[in-house]
Amino acid sequence: MSKKLDFSTGDYVVYPTHGVGKITGIETQRIAEVTVELIIIKFEKDRMILRVPVEKAHNSGLRRLSSRKMMDTALTTLKGRSRAKRTMWSRRAQEYEAKINSGDPVSIAEVVRDLHRGDDQPEQSYSERQMYQAALDRLARELAAVEKIDEAAAAEKLEKLLKAA
């Protein structure tokens, strides 16, 4: 029944819709007369614990942290020019939400880049600020875990890159 696990206790992983979490254990539970092996993931920032069945881990998008090379690609994306489309905000918001929930650091970096406003640019709407902050937080959490620094330092690094672009 049990598949080979790609993860072990103490590993940092990325769950697409929640971001970076730490595996606190792998346990077996009996649910409705079926024995299920579960990966227990704790998301410190959200004060949440997620239980993902081992059998569904791959299909759910659960993955290891990005490689250094992948994070460098995401950081390079931040330096690029904004590609914000001139479509209605509701349509762009859906696209941005999908990119954030994909868990892909490059896609999240695109959202951060497109929604970033310099001091010389017009004010953002409330929903734009919310989405920008969500994307920035998600990217900063993964960068912090990859570089083994705290989230505040990672967020500061991202902000500096955005200002320099």
CSV table of C-alpha atoms in Angstrom, one decimal:
chain,number,residue,atom,x,y,z
A,1,MET,CA,0.0,0.0,0.0
A,2,SER,CA,2.7,2.5,1.0
A,3,LYS,CA,4.5,4.4,-1.8
A,4,LYS,CA,8.1,5.5,-1.4
A,5,LEU,CA,8.1,8.8,0.4
A,6,ASP,CA,10.1,11.7,-1.1
A,7,PHE,CA,9.7,13.6,2.2
A,8,SER,CA,10.8,13.0,5.8
A,9,THR,CA,10.2,14.7,9.2
A,10,GLY,CA,11.9,18.0,9.5
A,11,ASP,CA,11.8,18.8,5.7
A,12,TYR,CA,10.5,22.1,4.5
A,13,VAL,CA,8.0,21.7,1.7
A,14,VAL,CA,5.7,23.8,-0.4
A,15,TYR,CA,2.0,23.1,-0.6
A,16,PRO,CA,0.7,25.2,-3.6
A,17,THR,CA,-2.2,26.9,-1.9
A,18,HIS,CA,-0.6,27.5,1.5
A,19,GLY,CA,3.1,28.1,0.8
A,20,VAL,CA,6.0,26.8,2.9
A,21,GLY,CA,5.5,24.4,5.7
A,22,LYS,CA,7.5,22.0,7.8
A,23,ILE,CA,6.8,18.3,7.9
A,24,THR,CA,6.3,17.5,11.6
A,25,GLY,CA,5.7,13.8,11.1
A,26,ILE,CA,4.2,11.0,9.1
A,27,GLU,CA,1.5,9.0,10.8
A,28,THR,CA,-1.1,6.3,10.1
A,29,GLN,CA,-4.7,6.9,10.9
A,30,ARG,CA,-7.8,4.9,10.5
A,31,ILE,CA,-10.6,6.8,8.7
A,32,ALA,CA,-13.9,5.2,7.9
A,33,GLU,CA,-12.5,1.7,8.2
A,34,VAL,CA,-9.6,2.6,5.9
A,35,THR,CA,-6.0,2.9,7.1
A,36,VAL,CA,-4.4,6.0,5.6
A,37,GLU,CA,-0.8,7.2,5.9
A,38,LEU,CA,-0.7,10.9,6.3
A,39,ILE,CA,2.1,13.6,6.0
A,40,ILE,CA,1.6,16.1,8.8
A,41,ILE,CA,2.7,19.6,7.6
A,42,LYS,CA,2.8,22.6,10.0
A,43,PHE,CA,2.4,26.1,8.6
A,44,GLU,CA,3.8,28.3,11.4
A,45,LYS,CA,2.8,31.7,9.8
A,46,ASP,CA,-0.9,30.6,9.4
A,47,ARG,CA,-1.0,28.6,12.7
A,48,MET,CA,-2.3,25.7,10.6
A,49,ILE,CA,-1.6,21.9,10.5
A,50,LEU,CA,-2.4,20.1,7.2
A,51,ARG,CA,-2.7,16.4,6.8
A,52,VAL,CA,-2.0,15.1,3.3
A,53,PRO,CA,-2.5,11.5,2.4
A,54,VAL,CA,0.8,10.0,1.2
A,55,GLU,CA,-1.0,8.6,-1.8
A,56,LYS,CA,-2.2,12.0,-2.8
A,57,ALA,CA,0.9,14.0,-2.0
A,58,HIS,CA,2.2,14.2,-5.5
A,59,ASN,CA,-1.1,14.9,-7.2
A,60,SER,CA,-1.9,17.7,-4.7
A,61,GLY,CA,1.2,19.5,-5.8
A,62,LEU,CA,3.2,19.0,-2.6
A,63,ARG,CA,6.9,19.6,-3.5
A,64,ARG,CA,10.3,20.2,-2.0
A,65,LEU,CA,11.6,23.7,-1.7
A,66,SER,CA,12.8,25.3,-4.9
A,67,SER,CA,16.5,24.8,-5.9
A,68,ARG,CA,18.9,27.7,-5.6
A,69,LYS,CA,18.8,28.0,-9.4
A,70,MET,CA,15.0,28.2,-9.5
A,71,MET,CA,15.0,31.0,-6.8
A,72,ASP,CA,17.6,32.9,-8.8
A,73,THR,CA,15.3,32.6,-11.8
A,74,ALA,CA,12.5,34.0,-9.7
A,75,LEU,CA,14.6,36.9,-8.4
A,76,THR,CA,15.7,37.7,-12.0
A,77,THR,CA,12.0,37.8,-13.0
A,78,LEU,CA,11.5,40.5,-10.3
A,79,LYS,CA,14.0,42.7,-12.1
A,80,GLY,CA,12.2,42.5,-15.4
A,81,ARG,CA,9.6,44.9,-16.8
A,82,SER,CA,6.1,44.7,-15.6
A,83,ARG,CA,3.8,42.9,-18.1
A,84,ALA,CA,0.5,43.9,-16.5
A,85,LYS,CA,-2.2,43.6,-19.1
A,86,ARG,CA,-4.8,46.3,-19.6
A,87,THR,CA,-7.7,44.0,-19.0
A,88,MET,CA,-10.3,44.4,-16.3
A,89,TRP,CA,-9.0,44.0,-12.8
A,90,SER,CA,-11.3,41.1,-12.0
A,91,ARG,CA,-9.8,39.1,-14.9
A,92,ARG,CA,-6.2,40.0,-13.9
A,93,ALA,CA,-7.0,39.2,-10.2
A,94,GLN,CA,-8.1,35.7,-11.2
A,95,GLU,CA,-4.9,35.2,-13.2
A,96,TYR,CA,-2.8,36.5,-10.3
A,97,GLU,CA,-4.6,34.3,-7.8
A,98,ALA,CA,-4.0,31.2,-10.0
A,99,LYS,CA,-0.3,32.1,-10.2
A,100,ILE,CA,0.0,32.6,-6.5
A,101,ASN,CA,-1.8,29.3,-5.8
A,102,SER,CA,0.3,27.4,-8.3
A,103,GLY,CA,3.1,27.5,-5.8
A,104,ASP,CA,5.7,28.2,-8.6
A,105,PRO,CA,8.2,30.8,-7.4
A,106,VAL,CA,8.7,32.3,-10.9
A,107,SER,CA,4.9,32.7,-11.4
A,108,ILE,CA,4.6,34.3,-7.9
A,109,ALA,CA,7.6,36.6,-8.8
A,110,GLU,CA,5.7,37.7,-11.9
A,111,VAL,CA,2.7,38.7,-9.7
A,112,VAL,CA,4.9,40.6,-7.3
A,113,ARG,CA,6.7,42.4,-10.3
A,114,ASP,CA,3.4,43.3,-12.0
A,115,LEU,CA,1.7,44.6,-8.9
A,116,HIS,CA,4.7,46.5,-7.5
A,117,ARG,CA,4.3,50.2,-7.4
A,118,GLY,CA,7.2,52.6,-7.3
A,119,ASP,CA,7.0,55.9,-5.4
A,120,ASP,CA,6.3,57.7,-8.6
A,121,GLN,CA,3.4,55.5,-9.6
A,122,PRO,CA,-0.3,55.9,-8.8
A,123,GLU,CA,-1.7,54.4,-5.6
A,124,GLN,CA,-3.0,50.8,-5.7
A,125,SER,CA,-6.5,49.7,-4.9
A,126,TYR,CA,-7.1,47.8,-1.7
A,127,SER,CA,-7.5,44.4,-3.5
A,128,GLU,CA,-4.3,45.1,-5.5
A,129,ARG,CA,-2.4,45.8,-2.3
A,130,GLN,CA,-3.8,42.6,-0.6
A,131,MET,CA,-2.8,40.5,-3.6
A,132,TYR,CA,0.6,42.1,-3.8
A,133,GLN,CA,1.3,41.5,-0.1
A,134,ALA,CA,0.1,37.8,-0.4
A,135,ALA,CA,2.4,37.2,-3.3
A,136,LEU,CA,5.3,39.0,-1.6
A,137,ASP,CA,4.8,37.0,1.6
A,138,ARG,CA,4.6,33.7,-0.2
A,139,LEU,CA,7.8,34.4,-2.2
A,140,ALA,CA,9.6,35.7,0.9
A,141,ARG,CA,8.8,32.6,2.9
A,142,GLU,CA,10.2,30.3,0.3
A,143,LEU,CA,13.3,32.5,-0.2
A,144,ALA,CA,13.8,32.5,3.5
A,145,ALA,CA,13.6,28.8,3.7
A,146,VAL,CA,16.0,28.2,0.7
A,147,GLU,CA,18.6,30.8,2.0
A,148,LYS,CA,18.1,29.8,5.6
A,149,ILE,CA,17.4,33.4,6.7
A,150,ASP,CA,14.4,34.9,8.5
A,151,GLU,CA,11.4,36.1,6.6
A,152,ALA,CA,11.9,39.8,7.3
A,153,ALA,CA,15.4,39.6,5.8
A,154,ALA,CA,14.0,37.8,2.8
A,155,ALA,CA,11.2,40.3,2.3
A,156,GLU,CA,13.7,43.2,2.6
A,157,LYS,CA,15.9,41.5,-0.1
A,158,LEU,CA,12.9,41.3,-2.4
A,159,GLU,CA,11.9,44.9,-1.8
A,160,LYS,CA,15.5,46.0,-2.6
A,161,LEU,CA,15.4,44.1,-5.9
A,162,LEU,CA,12.1,45.7,-6.8
A,163,LYS,CA,13.3,49.2,-6.1
A,164,ALA,CA,16.5,48.6,-8.1
A,165,ALA,CA,14.6,47.4,-11.1
